[in-house]
Short mmCIF file of C-alpha atoms and ligand atoms in Angstrom, two decimals:
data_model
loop_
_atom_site.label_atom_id
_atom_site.label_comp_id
_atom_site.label_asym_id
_atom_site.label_seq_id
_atom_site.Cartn_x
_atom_site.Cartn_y
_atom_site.Cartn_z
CA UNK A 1 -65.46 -94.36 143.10
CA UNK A 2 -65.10 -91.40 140.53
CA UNK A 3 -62.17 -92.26 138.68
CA UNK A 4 -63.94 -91.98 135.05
CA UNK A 5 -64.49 -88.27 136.62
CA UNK A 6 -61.31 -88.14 137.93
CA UNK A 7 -59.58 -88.79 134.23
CA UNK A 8 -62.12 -86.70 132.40
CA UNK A 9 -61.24 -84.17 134.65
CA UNK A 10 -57.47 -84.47 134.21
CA UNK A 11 -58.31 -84.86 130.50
CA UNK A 12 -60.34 -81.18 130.62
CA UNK A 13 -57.49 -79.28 132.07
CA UNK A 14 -55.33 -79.68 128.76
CA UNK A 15 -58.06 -78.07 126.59
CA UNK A 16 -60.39 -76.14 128.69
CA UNK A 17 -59.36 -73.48 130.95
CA UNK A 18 -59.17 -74.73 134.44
CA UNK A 19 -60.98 -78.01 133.07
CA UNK A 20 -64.37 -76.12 133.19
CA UNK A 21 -66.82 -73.65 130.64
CA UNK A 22 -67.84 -71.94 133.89
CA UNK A 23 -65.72 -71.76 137.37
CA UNK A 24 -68.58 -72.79 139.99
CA UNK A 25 -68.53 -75.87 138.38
CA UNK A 26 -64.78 -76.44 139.53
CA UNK A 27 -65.07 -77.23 142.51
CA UNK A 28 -62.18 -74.76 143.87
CA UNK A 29 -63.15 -73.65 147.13
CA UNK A 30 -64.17 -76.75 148.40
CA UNK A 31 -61.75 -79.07 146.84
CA UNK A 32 -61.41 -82.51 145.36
CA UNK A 33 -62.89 -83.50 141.61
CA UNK A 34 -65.69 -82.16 140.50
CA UNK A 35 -68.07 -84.95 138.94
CA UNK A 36 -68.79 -84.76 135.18
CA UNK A 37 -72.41 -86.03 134.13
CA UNK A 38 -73.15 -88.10 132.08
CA UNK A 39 -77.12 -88.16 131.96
CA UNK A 40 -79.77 -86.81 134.40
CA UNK A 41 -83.30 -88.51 134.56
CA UNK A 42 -86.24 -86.74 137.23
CA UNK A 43 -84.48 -85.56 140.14
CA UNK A 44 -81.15 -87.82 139.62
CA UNK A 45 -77.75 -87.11 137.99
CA UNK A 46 -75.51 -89.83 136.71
CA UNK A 47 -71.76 -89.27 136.66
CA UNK A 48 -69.33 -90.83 134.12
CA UNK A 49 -68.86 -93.85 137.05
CA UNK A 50 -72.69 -94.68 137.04
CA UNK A 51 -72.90 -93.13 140.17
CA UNK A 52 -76.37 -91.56 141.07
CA UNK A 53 -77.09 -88.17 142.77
CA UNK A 54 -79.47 -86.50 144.56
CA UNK A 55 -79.56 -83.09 142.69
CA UNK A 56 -80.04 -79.60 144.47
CA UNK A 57 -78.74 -76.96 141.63
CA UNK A 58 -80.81 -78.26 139.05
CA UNK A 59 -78.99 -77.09 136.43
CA UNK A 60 -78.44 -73.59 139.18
CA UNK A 61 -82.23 -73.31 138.89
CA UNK A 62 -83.91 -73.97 135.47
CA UNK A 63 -84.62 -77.58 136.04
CA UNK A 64 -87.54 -76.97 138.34
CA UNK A 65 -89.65 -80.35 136.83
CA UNK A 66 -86.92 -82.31 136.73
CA UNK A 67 -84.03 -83.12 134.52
CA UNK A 68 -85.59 -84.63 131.02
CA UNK A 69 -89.14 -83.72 131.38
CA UNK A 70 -90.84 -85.81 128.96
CA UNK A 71 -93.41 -83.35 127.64
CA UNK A 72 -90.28 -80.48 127.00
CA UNK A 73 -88.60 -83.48 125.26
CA UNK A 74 -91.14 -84.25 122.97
CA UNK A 75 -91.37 -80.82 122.15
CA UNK A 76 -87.90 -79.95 121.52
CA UNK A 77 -87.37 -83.52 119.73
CA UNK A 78 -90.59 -82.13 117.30
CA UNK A 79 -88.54 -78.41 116.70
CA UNK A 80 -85.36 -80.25 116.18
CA UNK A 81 -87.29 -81.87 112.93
CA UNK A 82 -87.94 -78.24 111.34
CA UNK A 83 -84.45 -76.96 112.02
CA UNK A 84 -82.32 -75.31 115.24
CA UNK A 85 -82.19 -72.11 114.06
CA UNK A 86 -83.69 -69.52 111.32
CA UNK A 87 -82.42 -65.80 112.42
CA UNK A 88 -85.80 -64.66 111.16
CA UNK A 89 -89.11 -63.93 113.45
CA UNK A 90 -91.41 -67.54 114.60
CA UNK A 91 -94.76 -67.62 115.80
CA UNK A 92 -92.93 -69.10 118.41
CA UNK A 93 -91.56 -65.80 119.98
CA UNK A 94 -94.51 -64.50 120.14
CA UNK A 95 -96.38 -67.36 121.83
CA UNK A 96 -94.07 -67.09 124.35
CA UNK A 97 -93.60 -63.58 124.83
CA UNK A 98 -97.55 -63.44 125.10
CA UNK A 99 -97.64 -66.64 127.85
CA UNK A 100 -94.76 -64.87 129.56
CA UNK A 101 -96.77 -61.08 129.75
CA UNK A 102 -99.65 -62.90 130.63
CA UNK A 103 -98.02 -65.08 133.87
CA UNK A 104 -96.14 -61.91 135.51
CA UNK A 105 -97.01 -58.39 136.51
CA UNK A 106 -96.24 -55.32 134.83
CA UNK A 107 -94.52 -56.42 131.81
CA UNK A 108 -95.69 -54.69 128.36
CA UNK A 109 -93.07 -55.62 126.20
CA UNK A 110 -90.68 -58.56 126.27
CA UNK A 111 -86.71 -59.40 125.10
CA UNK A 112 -85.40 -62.78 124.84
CA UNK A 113 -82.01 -62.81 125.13
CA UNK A 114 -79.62 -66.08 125.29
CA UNK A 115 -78.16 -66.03 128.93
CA UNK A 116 -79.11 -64.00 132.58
CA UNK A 117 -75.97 -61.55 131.74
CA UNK A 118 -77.04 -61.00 128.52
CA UNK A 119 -80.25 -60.13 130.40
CA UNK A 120 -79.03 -57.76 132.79
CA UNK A 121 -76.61 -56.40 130.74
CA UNK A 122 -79.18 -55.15 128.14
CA UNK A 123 -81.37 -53.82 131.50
CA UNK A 124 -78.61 -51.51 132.72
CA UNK A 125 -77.69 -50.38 129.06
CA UNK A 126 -81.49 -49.63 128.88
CA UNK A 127 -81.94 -47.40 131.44
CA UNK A 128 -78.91 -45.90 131.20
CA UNK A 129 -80.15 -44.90 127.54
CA UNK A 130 -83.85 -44.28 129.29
CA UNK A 131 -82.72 -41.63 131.95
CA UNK A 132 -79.45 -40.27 130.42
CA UNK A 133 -77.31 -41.01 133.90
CA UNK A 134 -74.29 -43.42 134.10
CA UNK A 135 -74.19 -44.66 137.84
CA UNK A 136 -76.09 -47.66 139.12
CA UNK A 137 -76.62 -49.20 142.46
CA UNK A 138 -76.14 -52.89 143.15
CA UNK A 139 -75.63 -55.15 146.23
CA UNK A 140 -73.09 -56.65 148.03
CA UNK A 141 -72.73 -60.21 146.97
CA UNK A 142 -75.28 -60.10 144.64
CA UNK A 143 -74.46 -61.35 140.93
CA UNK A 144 -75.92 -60.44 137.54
CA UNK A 145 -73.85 -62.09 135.93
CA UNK A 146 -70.52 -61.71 134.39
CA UNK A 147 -70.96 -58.20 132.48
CA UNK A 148 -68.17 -55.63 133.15
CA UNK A 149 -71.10 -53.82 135.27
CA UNK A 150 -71.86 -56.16 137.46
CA UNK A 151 -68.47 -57.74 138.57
CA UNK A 152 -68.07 -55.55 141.49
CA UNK A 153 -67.81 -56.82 144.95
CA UNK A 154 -70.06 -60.01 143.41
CA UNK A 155 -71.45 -63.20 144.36
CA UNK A 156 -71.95 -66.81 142.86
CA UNK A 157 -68.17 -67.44 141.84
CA UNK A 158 -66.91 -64.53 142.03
CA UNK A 159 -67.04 -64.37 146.09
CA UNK A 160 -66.30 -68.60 145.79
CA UNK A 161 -62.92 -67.87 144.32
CA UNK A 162 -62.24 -64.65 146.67
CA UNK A 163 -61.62 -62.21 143.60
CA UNK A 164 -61.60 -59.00 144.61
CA UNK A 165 -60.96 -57.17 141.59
CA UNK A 166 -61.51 -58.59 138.21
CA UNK A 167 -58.92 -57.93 136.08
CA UNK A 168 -59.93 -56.75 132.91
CA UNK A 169 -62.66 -54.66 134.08
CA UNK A 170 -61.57 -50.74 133.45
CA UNK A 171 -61.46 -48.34 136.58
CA UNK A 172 -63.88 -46.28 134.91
CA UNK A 173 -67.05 -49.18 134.44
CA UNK A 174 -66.09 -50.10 137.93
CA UNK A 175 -66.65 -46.34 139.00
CA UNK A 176 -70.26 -45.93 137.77
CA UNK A 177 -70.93 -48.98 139.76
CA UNK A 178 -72.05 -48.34 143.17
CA UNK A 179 -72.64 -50.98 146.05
CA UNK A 180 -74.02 -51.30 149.19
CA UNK A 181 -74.89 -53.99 151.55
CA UNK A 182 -77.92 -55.76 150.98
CA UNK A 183 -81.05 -55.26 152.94
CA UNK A 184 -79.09 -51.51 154.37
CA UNK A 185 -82.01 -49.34 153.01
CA UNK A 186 -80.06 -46.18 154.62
CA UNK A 187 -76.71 -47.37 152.92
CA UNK A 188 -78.87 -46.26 149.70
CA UNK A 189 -80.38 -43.52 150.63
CA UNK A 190 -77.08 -41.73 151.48
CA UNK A 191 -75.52 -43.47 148.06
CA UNK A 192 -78.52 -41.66 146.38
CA UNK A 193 -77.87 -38.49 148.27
CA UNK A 194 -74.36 -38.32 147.62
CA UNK A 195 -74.73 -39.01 144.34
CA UNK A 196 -77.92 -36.96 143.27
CA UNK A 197 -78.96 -37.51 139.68
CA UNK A 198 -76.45 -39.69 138.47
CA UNK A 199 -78.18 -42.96 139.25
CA UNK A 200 -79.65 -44.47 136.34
CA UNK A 201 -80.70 -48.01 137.67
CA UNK A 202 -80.76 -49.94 141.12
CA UNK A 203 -80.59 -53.43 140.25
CA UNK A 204 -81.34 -56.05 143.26
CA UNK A 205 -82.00 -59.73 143.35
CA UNK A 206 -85.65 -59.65 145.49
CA UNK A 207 -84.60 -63.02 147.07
CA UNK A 208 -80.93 -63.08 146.73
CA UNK A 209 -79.32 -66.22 145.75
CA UNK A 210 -75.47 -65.96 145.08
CA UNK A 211 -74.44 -65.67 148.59
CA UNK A 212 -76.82 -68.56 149.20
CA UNK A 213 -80.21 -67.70 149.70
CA UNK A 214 -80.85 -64.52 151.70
CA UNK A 215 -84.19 -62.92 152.16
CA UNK A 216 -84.91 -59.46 151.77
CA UNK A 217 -85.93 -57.82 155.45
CA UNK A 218 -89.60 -56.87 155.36
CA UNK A 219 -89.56 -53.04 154.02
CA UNK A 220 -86.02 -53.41 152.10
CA UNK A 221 -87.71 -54.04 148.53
CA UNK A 222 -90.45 -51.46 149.15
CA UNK A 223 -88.38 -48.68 150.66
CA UNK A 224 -86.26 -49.39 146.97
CA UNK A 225 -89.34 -49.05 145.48
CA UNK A 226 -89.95 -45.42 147.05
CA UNK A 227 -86.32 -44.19 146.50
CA UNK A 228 -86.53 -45.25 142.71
CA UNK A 229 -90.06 -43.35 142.37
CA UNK A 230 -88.90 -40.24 144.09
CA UNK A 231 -85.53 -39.90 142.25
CA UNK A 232 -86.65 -41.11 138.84
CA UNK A 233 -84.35 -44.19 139.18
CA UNK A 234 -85.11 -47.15 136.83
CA UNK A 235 -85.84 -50.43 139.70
CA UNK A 236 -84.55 -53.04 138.05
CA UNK A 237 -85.70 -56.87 139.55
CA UNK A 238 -82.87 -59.51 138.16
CA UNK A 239 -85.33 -62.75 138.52
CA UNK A 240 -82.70 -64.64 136.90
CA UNK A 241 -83.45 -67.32 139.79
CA UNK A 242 -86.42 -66.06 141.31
CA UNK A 243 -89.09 -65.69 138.10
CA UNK A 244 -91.12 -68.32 137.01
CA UNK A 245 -89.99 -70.34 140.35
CA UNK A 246 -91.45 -69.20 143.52
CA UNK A 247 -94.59 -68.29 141.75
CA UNK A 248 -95.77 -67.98 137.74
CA UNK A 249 -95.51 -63.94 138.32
CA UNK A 250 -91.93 -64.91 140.05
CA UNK A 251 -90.64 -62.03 142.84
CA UNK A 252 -92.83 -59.80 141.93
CA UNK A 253 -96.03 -61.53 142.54
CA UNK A 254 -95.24 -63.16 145.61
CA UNK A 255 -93.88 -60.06 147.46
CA UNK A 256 -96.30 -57.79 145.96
CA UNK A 257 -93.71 -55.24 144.94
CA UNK A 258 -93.05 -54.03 141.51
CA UNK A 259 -90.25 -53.43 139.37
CA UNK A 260 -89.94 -50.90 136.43
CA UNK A 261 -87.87 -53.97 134.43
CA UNK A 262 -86.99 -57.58 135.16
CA UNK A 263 -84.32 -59.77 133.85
CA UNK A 264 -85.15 -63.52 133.40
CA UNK A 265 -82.91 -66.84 132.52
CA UNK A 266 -82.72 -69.60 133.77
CA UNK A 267 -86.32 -71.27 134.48
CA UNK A 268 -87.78 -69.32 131.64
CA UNK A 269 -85.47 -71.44 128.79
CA UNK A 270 -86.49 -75.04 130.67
CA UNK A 271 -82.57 -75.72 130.72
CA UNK A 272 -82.27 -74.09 127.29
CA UNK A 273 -79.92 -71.19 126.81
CA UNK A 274 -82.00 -68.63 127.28
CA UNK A 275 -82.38 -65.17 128.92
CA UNK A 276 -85.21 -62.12 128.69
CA UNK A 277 -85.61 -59.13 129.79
CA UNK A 278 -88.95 -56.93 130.09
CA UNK A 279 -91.29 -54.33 131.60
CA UNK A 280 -93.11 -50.86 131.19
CA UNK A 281 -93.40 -49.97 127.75
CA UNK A 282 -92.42 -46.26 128.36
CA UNK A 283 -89.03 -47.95 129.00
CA UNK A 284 -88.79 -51.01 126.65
CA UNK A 285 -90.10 -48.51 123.35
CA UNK A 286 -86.36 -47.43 123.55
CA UNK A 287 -84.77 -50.52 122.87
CA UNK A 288 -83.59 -50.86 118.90
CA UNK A 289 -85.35 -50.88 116.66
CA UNK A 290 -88.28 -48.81 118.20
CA UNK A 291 -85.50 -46.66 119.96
CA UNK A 292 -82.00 -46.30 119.78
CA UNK A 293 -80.90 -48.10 122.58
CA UNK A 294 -79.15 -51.28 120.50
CA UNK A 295 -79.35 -54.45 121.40
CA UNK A 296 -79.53 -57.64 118.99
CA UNK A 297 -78.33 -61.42 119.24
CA UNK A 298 -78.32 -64.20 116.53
CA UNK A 299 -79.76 -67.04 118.22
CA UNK A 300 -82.42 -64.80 120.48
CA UNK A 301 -85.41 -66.49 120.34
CA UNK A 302 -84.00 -69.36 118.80
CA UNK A 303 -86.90 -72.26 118.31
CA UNK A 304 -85.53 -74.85 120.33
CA UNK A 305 -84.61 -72.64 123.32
CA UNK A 306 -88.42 -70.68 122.76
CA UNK A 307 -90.31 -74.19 122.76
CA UNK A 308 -88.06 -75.56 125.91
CA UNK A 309 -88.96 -72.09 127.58
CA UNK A 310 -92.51 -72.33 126.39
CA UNK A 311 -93.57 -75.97 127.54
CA UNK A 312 -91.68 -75.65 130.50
CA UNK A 313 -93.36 -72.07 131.29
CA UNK A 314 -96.97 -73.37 130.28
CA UNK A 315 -96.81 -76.97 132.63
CA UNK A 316 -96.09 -74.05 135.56
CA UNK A 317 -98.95 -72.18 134.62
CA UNK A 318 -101.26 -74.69 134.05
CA UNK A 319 -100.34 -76.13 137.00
CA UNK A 320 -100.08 -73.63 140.09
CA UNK A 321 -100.10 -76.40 142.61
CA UNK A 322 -96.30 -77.24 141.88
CA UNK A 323 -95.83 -74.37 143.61
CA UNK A 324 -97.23 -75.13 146.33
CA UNK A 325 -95.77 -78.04 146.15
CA UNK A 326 -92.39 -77.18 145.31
CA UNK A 327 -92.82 -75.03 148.73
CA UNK A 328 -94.16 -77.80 150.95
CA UNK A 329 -90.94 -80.14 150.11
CA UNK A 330 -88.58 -77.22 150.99
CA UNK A 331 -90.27 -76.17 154.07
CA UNK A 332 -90.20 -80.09 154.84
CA UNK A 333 -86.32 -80.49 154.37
CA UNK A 334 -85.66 -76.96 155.78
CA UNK A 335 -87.38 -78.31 159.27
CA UNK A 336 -86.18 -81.82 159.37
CA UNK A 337 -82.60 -80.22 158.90
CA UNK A 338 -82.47 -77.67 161.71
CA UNK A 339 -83.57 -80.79 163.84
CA UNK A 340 -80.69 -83.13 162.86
CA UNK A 341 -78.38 -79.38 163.05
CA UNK A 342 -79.56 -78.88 166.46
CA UNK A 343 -78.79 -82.10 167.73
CA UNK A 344 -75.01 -81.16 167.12
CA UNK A 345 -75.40 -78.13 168.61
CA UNK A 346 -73.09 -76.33 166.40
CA UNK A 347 -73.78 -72.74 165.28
CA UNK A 348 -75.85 -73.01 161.58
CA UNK A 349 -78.41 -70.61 159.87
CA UNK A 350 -80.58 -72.29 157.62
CA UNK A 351 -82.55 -69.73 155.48
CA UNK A 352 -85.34 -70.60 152.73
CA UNK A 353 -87.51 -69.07 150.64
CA UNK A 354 -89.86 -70.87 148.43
CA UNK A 355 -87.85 -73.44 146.46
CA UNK A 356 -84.80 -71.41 147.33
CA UNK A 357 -82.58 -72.97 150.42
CA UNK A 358 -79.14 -72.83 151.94
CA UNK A 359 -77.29 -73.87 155.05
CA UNK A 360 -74.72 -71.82 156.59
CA UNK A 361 -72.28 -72.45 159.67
CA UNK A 362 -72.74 -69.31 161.37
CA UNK A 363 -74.01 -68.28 164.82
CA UNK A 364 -75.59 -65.08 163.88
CA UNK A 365 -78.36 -64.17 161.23
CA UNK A 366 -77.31 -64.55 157.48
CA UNK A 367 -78.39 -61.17 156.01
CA UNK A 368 -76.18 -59.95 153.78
CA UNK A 369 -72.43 -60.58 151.90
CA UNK A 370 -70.46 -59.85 155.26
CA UNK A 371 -72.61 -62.32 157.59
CA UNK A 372 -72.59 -64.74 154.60
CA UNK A 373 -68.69 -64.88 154.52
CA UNK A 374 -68.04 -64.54 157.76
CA UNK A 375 -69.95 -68.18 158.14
CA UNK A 376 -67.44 -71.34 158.85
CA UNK A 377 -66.77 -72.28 155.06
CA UNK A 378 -64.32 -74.62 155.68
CA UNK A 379 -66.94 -77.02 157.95
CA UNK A 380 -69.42 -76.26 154.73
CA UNK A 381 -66.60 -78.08 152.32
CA UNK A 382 -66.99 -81.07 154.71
CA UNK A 383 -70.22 -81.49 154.82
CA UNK A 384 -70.49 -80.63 151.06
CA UNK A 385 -68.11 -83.37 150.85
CA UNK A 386 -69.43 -86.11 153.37
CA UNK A 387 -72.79 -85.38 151.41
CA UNK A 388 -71.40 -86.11 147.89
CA UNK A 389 -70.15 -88.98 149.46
CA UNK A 390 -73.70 -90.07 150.16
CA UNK A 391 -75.15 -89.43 146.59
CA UNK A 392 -76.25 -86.05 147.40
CA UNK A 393 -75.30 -83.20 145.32
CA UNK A 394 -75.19 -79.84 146.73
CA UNK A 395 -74.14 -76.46 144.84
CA UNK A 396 -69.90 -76.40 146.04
CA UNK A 397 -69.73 -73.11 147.52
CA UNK A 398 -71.81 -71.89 150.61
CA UNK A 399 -72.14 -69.05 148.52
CA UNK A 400 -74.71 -70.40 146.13
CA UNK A 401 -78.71 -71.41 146.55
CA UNK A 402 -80.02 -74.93 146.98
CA UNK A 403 -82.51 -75.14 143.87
CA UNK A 404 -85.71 -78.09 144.76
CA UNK A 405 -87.66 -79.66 141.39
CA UNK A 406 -90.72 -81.11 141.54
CA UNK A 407 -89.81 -84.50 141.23
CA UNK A 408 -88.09 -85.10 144.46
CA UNK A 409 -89.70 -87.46 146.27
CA UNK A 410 -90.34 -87.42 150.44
CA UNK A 411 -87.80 -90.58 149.81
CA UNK A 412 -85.41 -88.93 148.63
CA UNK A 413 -86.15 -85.99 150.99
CA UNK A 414 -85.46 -88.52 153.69
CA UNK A 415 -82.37 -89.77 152.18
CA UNK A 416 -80.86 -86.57 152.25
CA UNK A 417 -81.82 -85.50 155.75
CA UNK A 418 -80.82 -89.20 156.73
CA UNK A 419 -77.22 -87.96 155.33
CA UNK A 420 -76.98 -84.91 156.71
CA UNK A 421 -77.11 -86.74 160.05
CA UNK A 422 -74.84 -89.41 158.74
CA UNK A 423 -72.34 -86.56 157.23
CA UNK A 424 -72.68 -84.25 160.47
CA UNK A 425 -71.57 -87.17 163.24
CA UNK A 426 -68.37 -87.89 160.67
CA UNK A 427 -67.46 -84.31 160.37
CA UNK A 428 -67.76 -83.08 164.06
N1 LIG B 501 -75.44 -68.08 137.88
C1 LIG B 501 -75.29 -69.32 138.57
C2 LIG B 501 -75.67 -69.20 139.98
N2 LIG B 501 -74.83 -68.40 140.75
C3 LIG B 501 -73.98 -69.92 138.47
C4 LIG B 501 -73.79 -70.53 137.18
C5 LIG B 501 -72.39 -70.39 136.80
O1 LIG B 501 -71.78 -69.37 137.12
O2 LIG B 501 -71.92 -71.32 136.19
#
């Protein structure tokens, strides 16, 4: 029963466009109501009926402990007492800019920002400035949020809702953005050739999450790497969901390839508002006001988001084994679903990567954007369905990444492999 949701929802629609402050959360593409939340406790959501969820988007990634963490509660409870927000440099900022240099490679200097676009909207403006070129490269179905840049054959909700051009976004920003499939190292290369010093930045998500979870091939981030080097092209890593979550040094530590600048939110504001962006200090001395390259934001670095972040950040560091952890349970549900999947014997791809999971309905390897969509999305809205059904609460698009915390429990690991089997005999 979801009829409190149901009003609410009803209620939304007369003063909130499309009864939502984002569209994922709308439920579009795979129908029905979507459930507004009352409270959220460990690995559980709550609606406005009482009901009680599994959760697998966390928040779409930052709540990697667990919704309500006690220890990040405490400490924002503690800021709250000395005031939200001062517009004036804390100790704070630089406490966490110095635990966040010291957890991941090749950062020298550090920008918090309020949100993942902000984030990679201040990257691409950066090295634009950096290397005096316009043009920059990003992939198929990836999303960096909801810059003008960026909204260019995108992922997350942008591929969820089918838009293929975004109204609103001039001919000429769309024009200095160039795409390419993900994981088609040649596709670059001849994007590069064809377009010889004019690209400023390649921006890629190193495990790609907004088409659900895709891995890059073995070679794809490197050969980047080598292409950026040669043609003195700013790599940009958008970490956004991968730093701070499959390891402390995110991406970049745990594939042992390095980016020239990396965008953070989510994970780094522990379900704050928060965004960054970092790297080489050749690069980040041009940002305002060491260089001309302006960027600025009121509530950047604002104390409660900074001591969220920061408690969050240090219980990850301190603690490396929720990693390993965090990895176990997701290898754990990743093989005890394929079983119940191949007991149907219909066509699904189940790809993982650290806490990063999703399932498609495909029959042939989920690579990139076209083998994502080309999946059966309309059996994914039934089984997203049949699984809400059963208290578990998966992202509503097959074009978004299961997110694990570290509170779930092999119960409720169980539970939701128990009703995928349950949800799978229904829907067949
Ligand atoms: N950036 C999130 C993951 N695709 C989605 C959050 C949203 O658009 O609301």
């Amino acid at each position: 029963m979801i009829e409190k949701s149901k009003h609410l929802f009803e209620r939304a629609q007369q003063s909130i466009p499309g009864g939502v402050n984002s569209p994922v959360r709308a439920f579009k593409s795979v129908g029905g109501t979507p459930l507004f939340i009352k409270k959220a406790k460990g690995a559980y959501l709550y609606d406005a009926d009482d009901n009680r969820y599994i959760d697998y988007i966390a928040s779409w990634g930052p709540m990697i402990l667990g919704h309500a963490h006690d220890e990040v509660v405490k400490a924002i409870q503690e800021q709250a007492l000395s005031s939200t927000s001062y517009g004036a440099p804390t100790e704070l900022e630089i406490e966490m800019a110095e635990l966040i240099i010291s957890m991941v490679p090749n950062v020298d200097l550090i920008r918090m920002v309020s949100s993942g676009t902000e984030a990679c909207m201040s990257a691409i403006r950066l090295a634009r400035g950096y290397t005096g070129k316009n043009k920059i490269i990003k992939f198929e179905g990836c999303y960096h949020g909801h810059a003008d840049s960026f909204l260019v054959k995108a992922g997350s909700g942008v591929a969820t809702l089918n838009i293929q051009t975004v109204p609103g976004v001039t001919a000429g920003v769309a024009n200095d953005t160039l795409t390419c499939a993900y994981n088609d190292l040649a596709a670059v290369e001849q994007l590069v050739e064809e377009n010889k010093n004019q690209i400023a930045a390649i921006i890629v998500e190193p495990v790609a999450g907004n088409m659900g979870c895709i891995l890059p091939q073995p070679g794809f981030l490197e050969g980047l790497r080598r292409i950026c080097d040669k043609e003195n092209i700013v790599f940009i890593f958008d970490e956004v969901m991968t730093g701070f979550r499959l390891a402390p040094g995110g991406a970049q530590e745990k594939l042992h390839v390095n980016a020239d600048l990396v965008t953070y939110g989510k994970v780094i504001g522990g379900g704050m508002p928060v965004g960054a962006f970092g790297g080489k200090k050749e690069i980040m001395q041009h940002i305002a006001p060491l260089g001309n390259v302006y960027q600025a934001g009121t509530l950047s670095g604002n104390p409660i988001a900074m001591i969220a972040g920061y408690t969050t950040l240090k219980i990850l560091k301190d603690h490396p084994h929720i990693y390993h952890e965090l990895e176990e349970k997701t290898i754990y549900l990743r093989d005890n679903l394929h079983r119940v999947f191949l007991e149907t014997k219909i066509p699904f791809v189940i790809n993982q990567f650290g806490s990063m999971i999703s399932v498609h309905f495909s029959n042939h390897a989920v690579n990139d954007f076209g083998s994502a969509a080309s999946a059966n999305n309309e059996l994914f809205k039934k089984y997203f369905h049949a699984m809400l059904q059963r208290g578990i609460y998966l992202p509503p698009s097959a074009f978004e990444s299961w997110f694990l915390n570290n509170v779930l429990t092999k119960e409720d690991l169980d539970n939701t492999i128990e009703a995928t089997r349950e949800s799978l005999s229904e829907i067949l």
